[in-house]
PDB file of C-alpha atoms in Angstrom:
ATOM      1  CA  UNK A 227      12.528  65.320  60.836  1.00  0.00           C
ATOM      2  CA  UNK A 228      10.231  67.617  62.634  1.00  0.00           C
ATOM      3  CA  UNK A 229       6.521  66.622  63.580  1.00  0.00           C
ATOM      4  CA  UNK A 230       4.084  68.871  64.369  1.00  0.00           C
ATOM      5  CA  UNK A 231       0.984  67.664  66.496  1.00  0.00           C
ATOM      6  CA  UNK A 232      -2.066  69.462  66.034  1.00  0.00           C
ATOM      7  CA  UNK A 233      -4.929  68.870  68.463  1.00  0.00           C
ATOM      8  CA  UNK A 234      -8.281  70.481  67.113  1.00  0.00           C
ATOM      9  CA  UNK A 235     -11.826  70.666  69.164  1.00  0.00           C
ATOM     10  CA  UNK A 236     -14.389  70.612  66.051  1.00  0.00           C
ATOM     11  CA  UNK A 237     -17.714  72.218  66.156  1.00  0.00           C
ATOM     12  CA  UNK A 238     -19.195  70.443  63.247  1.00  0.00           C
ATOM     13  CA  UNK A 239     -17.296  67.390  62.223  1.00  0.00           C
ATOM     14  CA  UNK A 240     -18.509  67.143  58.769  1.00  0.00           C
ATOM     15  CA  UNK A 241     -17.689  70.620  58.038  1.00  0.00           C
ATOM     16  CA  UNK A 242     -14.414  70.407  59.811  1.00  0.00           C
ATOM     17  CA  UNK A 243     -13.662  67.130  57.677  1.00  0.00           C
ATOM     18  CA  UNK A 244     -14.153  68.491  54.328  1.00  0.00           C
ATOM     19  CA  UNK A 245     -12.106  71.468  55.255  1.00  0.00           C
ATOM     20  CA  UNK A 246      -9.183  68.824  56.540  1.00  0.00           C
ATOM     21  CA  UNK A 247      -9.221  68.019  52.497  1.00  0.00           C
ATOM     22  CA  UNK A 248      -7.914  71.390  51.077  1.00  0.00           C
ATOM     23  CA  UNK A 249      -4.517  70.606  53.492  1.00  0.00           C
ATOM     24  CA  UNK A 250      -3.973  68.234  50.115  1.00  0.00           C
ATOM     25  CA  UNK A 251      -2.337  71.676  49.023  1.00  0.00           C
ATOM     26  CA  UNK A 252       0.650  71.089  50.819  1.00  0.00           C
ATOM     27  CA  UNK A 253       2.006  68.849  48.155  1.00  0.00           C
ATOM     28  CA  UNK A 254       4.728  70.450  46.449  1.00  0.00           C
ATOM     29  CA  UNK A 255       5.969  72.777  49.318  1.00  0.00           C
ATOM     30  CA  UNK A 256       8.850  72.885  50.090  1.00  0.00           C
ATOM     31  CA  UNK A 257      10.186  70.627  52.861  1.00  0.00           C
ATOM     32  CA  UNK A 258       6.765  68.841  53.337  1.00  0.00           C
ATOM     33  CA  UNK A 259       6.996  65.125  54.000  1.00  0.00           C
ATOM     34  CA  UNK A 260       3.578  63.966  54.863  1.00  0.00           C
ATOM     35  CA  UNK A 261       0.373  64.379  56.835  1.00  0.00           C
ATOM     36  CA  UNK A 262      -2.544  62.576  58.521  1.00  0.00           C
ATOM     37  CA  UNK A 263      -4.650  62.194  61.089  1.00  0.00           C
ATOM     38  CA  UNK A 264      -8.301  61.429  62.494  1.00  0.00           C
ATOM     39  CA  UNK A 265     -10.793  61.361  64.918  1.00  0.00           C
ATOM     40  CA  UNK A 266     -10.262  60.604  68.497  1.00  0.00           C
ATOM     41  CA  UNK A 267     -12.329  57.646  69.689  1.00  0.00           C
ATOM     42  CA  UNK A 268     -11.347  58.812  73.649  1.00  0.00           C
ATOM     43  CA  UNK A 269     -12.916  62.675  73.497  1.00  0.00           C
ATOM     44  CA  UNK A 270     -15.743  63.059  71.086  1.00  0.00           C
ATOM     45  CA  UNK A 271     -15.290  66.052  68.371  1.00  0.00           C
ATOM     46  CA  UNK A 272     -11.579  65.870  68.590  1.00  0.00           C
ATOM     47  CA  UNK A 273      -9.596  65.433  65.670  1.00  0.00           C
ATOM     48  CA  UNK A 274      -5.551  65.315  65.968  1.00  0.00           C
ATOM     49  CA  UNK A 275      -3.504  65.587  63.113  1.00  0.00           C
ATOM     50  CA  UNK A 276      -0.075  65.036  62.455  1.00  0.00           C
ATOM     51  CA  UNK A 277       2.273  66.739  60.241  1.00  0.00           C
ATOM     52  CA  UNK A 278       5.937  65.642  58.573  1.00  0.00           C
ATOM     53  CA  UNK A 279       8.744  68.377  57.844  1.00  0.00           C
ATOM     54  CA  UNK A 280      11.846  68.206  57.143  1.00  0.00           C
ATOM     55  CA  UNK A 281      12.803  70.689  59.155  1.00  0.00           C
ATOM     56  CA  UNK A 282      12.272  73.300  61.857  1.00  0.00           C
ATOM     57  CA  UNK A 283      12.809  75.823  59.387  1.00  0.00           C
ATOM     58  CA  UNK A 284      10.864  74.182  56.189  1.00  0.00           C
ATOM     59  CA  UNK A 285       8.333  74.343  58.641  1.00  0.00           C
ATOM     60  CA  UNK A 286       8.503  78.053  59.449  1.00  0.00           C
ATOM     61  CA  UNK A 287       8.700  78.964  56.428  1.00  0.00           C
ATOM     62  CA  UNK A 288       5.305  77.482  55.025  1.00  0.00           C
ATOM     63  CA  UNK A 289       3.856  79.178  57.923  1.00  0.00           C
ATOM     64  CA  UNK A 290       4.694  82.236  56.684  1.00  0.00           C
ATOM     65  CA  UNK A 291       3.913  81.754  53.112  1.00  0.00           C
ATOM     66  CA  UNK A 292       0.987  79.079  52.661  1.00  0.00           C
ATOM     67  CA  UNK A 293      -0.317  78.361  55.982  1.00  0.00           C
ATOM     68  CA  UNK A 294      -3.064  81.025  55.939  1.00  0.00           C
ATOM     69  CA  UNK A 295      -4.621  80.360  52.362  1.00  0.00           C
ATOM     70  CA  UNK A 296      -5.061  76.440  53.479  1.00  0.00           C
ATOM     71  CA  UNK A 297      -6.128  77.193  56.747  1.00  0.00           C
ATOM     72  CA  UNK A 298      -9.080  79.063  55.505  1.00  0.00           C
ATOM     73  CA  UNK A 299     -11.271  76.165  54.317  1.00  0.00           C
ATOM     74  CA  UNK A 300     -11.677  75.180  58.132  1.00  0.00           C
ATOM     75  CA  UNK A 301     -12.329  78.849  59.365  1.00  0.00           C
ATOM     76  CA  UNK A 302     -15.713  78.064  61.843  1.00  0.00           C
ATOM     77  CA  UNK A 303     -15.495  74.582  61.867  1.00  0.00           C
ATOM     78  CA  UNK A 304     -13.258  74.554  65.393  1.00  0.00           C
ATOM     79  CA  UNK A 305     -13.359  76.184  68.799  1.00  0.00           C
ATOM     80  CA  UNK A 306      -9.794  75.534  70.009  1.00  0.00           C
ATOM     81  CA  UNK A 307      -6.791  74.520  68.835  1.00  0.00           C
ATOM     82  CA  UNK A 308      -3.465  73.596  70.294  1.00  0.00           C
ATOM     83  CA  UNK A 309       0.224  72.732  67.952  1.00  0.00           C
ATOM     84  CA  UNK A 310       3.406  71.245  69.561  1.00  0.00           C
ATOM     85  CA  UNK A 311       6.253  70.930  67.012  1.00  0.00           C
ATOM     86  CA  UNK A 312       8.688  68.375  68.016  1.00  0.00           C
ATOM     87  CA  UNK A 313      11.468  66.627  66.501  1.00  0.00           C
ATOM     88  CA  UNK A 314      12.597  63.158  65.979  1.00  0.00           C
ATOM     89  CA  UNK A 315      14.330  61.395  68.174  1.00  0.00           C
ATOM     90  CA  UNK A 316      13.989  57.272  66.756  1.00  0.00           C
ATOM     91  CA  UNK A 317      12.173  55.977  64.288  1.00  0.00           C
ATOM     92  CA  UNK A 318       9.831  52.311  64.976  1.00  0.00           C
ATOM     93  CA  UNK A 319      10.573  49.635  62.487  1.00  0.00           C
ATOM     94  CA  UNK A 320      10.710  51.591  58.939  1.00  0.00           C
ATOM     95  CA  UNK A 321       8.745  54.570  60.462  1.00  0.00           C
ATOM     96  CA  UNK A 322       5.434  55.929  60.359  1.00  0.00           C
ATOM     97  CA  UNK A 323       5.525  57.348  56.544  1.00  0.00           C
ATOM     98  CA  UNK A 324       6.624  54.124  55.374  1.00  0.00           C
ATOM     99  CA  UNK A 325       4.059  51.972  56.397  1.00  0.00           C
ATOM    100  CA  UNK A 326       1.179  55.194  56.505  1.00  0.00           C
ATOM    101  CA  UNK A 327      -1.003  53.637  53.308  1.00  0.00           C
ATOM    102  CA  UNK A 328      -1.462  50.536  55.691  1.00  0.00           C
ATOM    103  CA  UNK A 329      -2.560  52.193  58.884  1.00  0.00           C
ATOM    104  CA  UNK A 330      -6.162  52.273  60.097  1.00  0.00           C
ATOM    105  CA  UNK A 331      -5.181  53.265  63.687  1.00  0.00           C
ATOM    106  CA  UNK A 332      -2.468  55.496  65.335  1.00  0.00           C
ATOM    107  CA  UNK A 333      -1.884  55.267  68.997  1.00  0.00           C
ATOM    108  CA  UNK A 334      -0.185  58.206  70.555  1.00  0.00           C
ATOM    109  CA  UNK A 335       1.503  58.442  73.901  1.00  0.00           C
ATOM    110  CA  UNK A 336       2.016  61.493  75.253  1.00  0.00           C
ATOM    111  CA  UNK A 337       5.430  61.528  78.201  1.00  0.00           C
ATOM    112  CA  UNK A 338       6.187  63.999  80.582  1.00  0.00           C
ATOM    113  CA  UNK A 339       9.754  62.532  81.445  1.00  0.00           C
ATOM    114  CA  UNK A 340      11.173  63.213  85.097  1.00  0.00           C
ATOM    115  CA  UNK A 341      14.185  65.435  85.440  1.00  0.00           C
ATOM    116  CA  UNK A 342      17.297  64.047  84.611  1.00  0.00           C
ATOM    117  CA  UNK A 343      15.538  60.884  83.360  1.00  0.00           C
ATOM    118  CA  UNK A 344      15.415  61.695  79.512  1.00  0.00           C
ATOM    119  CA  UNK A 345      18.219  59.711  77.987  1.00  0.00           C
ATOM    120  CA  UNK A 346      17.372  56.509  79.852  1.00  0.00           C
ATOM    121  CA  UNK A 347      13.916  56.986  78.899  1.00  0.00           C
ATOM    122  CA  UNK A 348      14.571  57.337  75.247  1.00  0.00           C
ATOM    123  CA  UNK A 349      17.494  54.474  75.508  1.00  0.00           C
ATOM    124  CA  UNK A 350      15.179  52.142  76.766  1.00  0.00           C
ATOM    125  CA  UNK A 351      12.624  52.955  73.954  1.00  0.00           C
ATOM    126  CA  UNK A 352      15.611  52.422  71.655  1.00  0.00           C
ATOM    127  CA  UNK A 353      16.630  49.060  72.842  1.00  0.00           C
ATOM    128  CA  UNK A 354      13.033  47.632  74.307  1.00  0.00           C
ATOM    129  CA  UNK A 355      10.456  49.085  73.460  1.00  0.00           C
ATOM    130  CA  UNK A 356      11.069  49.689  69.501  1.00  0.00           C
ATOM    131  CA  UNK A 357      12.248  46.154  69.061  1.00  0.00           C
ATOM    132  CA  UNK A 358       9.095  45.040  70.629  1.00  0.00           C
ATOM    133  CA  UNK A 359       6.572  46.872  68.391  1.00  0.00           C
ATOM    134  CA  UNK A 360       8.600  46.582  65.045  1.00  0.00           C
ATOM    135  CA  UNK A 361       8.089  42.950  65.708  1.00  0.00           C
ATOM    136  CA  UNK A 362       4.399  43.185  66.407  1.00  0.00           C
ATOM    137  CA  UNK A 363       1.624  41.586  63.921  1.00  0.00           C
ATOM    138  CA  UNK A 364       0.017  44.753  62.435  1.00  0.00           C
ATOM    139  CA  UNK A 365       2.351  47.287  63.306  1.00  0.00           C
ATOM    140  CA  UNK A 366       3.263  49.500  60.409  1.00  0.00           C
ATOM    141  CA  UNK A 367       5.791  51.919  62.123  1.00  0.00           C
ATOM    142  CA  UNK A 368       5.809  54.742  64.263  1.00  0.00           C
ATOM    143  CA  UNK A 369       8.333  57.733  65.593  1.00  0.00           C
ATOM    144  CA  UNK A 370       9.497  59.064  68.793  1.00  0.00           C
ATOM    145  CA  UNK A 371       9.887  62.635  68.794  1.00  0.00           C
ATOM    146  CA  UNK A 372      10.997  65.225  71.665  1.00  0.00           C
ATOM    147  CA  UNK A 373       9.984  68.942  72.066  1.00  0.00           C
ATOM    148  CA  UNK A 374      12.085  69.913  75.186  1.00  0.00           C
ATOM    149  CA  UNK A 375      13.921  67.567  78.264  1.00  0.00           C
ATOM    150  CA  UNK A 376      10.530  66.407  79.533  1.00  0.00           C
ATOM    151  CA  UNK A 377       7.894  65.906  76.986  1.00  0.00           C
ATOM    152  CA  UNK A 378       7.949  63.331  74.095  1.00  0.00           C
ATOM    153  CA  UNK A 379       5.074  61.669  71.654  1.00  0.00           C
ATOM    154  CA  UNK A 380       5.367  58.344  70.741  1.00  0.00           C
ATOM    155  CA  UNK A 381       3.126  58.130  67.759  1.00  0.00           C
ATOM    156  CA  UNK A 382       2.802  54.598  66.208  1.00  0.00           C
ATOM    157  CA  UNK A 383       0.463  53.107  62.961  1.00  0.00           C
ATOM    158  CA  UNK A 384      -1.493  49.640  63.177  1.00  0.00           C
ATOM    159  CA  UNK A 385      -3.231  48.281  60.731  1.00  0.00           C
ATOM    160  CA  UNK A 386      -5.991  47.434  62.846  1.00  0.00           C
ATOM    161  CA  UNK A 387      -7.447  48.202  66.238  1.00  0.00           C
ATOM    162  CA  UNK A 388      -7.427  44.650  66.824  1.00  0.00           C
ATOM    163  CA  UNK A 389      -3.787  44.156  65.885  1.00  0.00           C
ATOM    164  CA  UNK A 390      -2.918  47.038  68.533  1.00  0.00           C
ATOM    165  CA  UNK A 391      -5.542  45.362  71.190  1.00  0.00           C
ATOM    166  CA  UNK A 392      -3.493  41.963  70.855  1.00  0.00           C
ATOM    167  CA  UNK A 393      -0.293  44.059  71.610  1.00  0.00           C
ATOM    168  CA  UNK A 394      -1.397  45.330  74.333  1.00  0.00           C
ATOM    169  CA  UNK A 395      -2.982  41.721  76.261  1.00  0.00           C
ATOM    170  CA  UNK A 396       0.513  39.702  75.026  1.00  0.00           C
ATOM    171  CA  UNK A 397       3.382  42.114  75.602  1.00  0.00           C
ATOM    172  CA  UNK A 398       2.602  45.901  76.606  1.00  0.00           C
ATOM    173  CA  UNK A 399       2.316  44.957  80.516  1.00  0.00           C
ATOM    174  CA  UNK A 400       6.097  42.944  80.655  1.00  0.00           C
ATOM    175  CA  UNK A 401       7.895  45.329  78.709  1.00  0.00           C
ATOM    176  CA  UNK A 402       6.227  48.205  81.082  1.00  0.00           C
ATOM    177  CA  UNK A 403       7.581  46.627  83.874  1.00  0.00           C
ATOM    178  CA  UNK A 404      10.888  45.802  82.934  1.00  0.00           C
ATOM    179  CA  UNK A 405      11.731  49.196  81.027  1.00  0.00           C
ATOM    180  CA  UNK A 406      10.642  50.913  85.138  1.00  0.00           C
ATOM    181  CA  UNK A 407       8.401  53.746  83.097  1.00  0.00           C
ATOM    182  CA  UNK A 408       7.396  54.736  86.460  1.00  0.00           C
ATOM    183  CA  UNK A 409      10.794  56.043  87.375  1.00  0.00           C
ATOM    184  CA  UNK A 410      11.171  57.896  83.694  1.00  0.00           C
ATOM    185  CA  UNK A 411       7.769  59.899  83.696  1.00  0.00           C
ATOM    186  CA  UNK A 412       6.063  62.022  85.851  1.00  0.00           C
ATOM    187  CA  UNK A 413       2.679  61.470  83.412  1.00  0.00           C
ATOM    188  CA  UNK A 414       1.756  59.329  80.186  1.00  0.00           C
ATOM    189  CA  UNK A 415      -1.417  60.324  78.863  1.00  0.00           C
ATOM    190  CA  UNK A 416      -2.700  58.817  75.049  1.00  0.00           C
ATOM    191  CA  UNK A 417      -5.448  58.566  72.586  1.00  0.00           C
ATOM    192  CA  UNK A 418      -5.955  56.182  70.194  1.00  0.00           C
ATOM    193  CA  UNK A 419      -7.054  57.852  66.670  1.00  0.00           C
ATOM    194  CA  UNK A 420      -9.309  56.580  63.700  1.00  0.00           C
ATOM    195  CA  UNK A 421      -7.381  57.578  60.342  1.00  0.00           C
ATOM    196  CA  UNK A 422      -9.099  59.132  58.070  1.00  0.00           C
ATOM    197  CA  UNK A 423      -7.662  58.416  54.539  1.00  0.00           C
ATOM    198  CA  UNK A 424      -9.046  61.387  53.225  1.00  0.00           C
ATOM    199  CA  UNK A 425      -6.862  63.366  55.357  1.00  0.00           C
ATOM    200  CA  UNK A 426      -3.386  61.822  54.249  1.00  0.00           C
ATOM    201  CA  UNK A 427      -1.229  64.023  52.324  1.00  0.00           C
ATOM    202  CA  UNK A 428       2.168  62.547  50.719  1.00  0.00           C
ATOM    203  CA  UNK A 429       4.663  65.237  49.568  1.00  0.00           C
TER     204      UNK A 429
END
């Protein structure tokens, strides 16, 4: 699967909302899995959206048929924009389009992995990490997806913000230490996001 992360800076949120609406016109194309996304509640005015393919190539190829006609209900309503397309890597519990109708709030970590470091880095989200949050009250799945040797998203779906709060206070600080992040990544950096149902799209 391929996810593409798209990180918008609105200039008028309701505007840029209602345009997020006409994306529901990806249904039907071809190699389209899903899409959602929300407001940031770190940087105010920023929305980040996340997209499902099937494929690198599914994915190209609605960018050079459809993209344009949707994208024009949000023309104005943004100042910058920037897209990584990554792919999948592992999947968290039954993964993020599984659970997606019970998610309120997506957490996103974004890892810039230290040379020679990525395998053990995404081993030991395979065999600690993952575990750990698939077993979490209020988790409703999530993905890990690369782009190139050093940078990976770990996007994951809770049903609430207070579900993810209570992951963090009872086991986010002992699996940090005994995974030794520190020695995988150079930088984390993350958002949490508000999901705005309107903006889900199901192929």
């Amino acid at each position: 699967m391929t996810v593409k992360w798209i990180t918008c800076w609105a200039t008028d949120r309701a505007a840029f909302g209602l345009g997020q609406q006409a994306w529901a016109g990806l249904r039907g194309v071809p190699g389209f899995l899903g899409q959602c996304g929300g407001w940031s509640r770190k940087t105010a005015g920023v929305a980040q959206i996340f997209g499902f393919w099937s494929s690198r190539s599914s994915h190209e190829e609605f960018l050079n048929d459809t993209h344009d006609r949707l994208a024009a209900a949000q023309a104005g309503t943004f100042e910058e924009v920037r897209v990584r397309v990554l792919d999948q890597r592992l999947v968290i519990g039954s993964g993020l389009l599984a659970g997606l109708p019970a998610v309120s709030l997506l957490r996103l970590a974004h890892c810039h992995v230290r040379q020679g470091r990525a395998a053990h880095f995404i081993q030991t989200q395979a065999e600690l990490w993952n575990p750990g949050m698939a077993g979490a009250p209020g988790m409703c799945g999530g993905v890990l997806a690369q782009n190139s040797e050093s940078e990976c998203l770990v996007l994951s779906g809770w049903r609430t913000a207070d579900d993810h709060q209570l992951y963090l206070d009872e086991h986010f600080g002992q699996r940090y230490e005994k995974a030794g992040l520190a020695a995988d990544l150079d930088d984390v950096t993350g958002d949490l996001v508000d999901l705005d149902p309107t903006w889900t799209v199901i192929g």
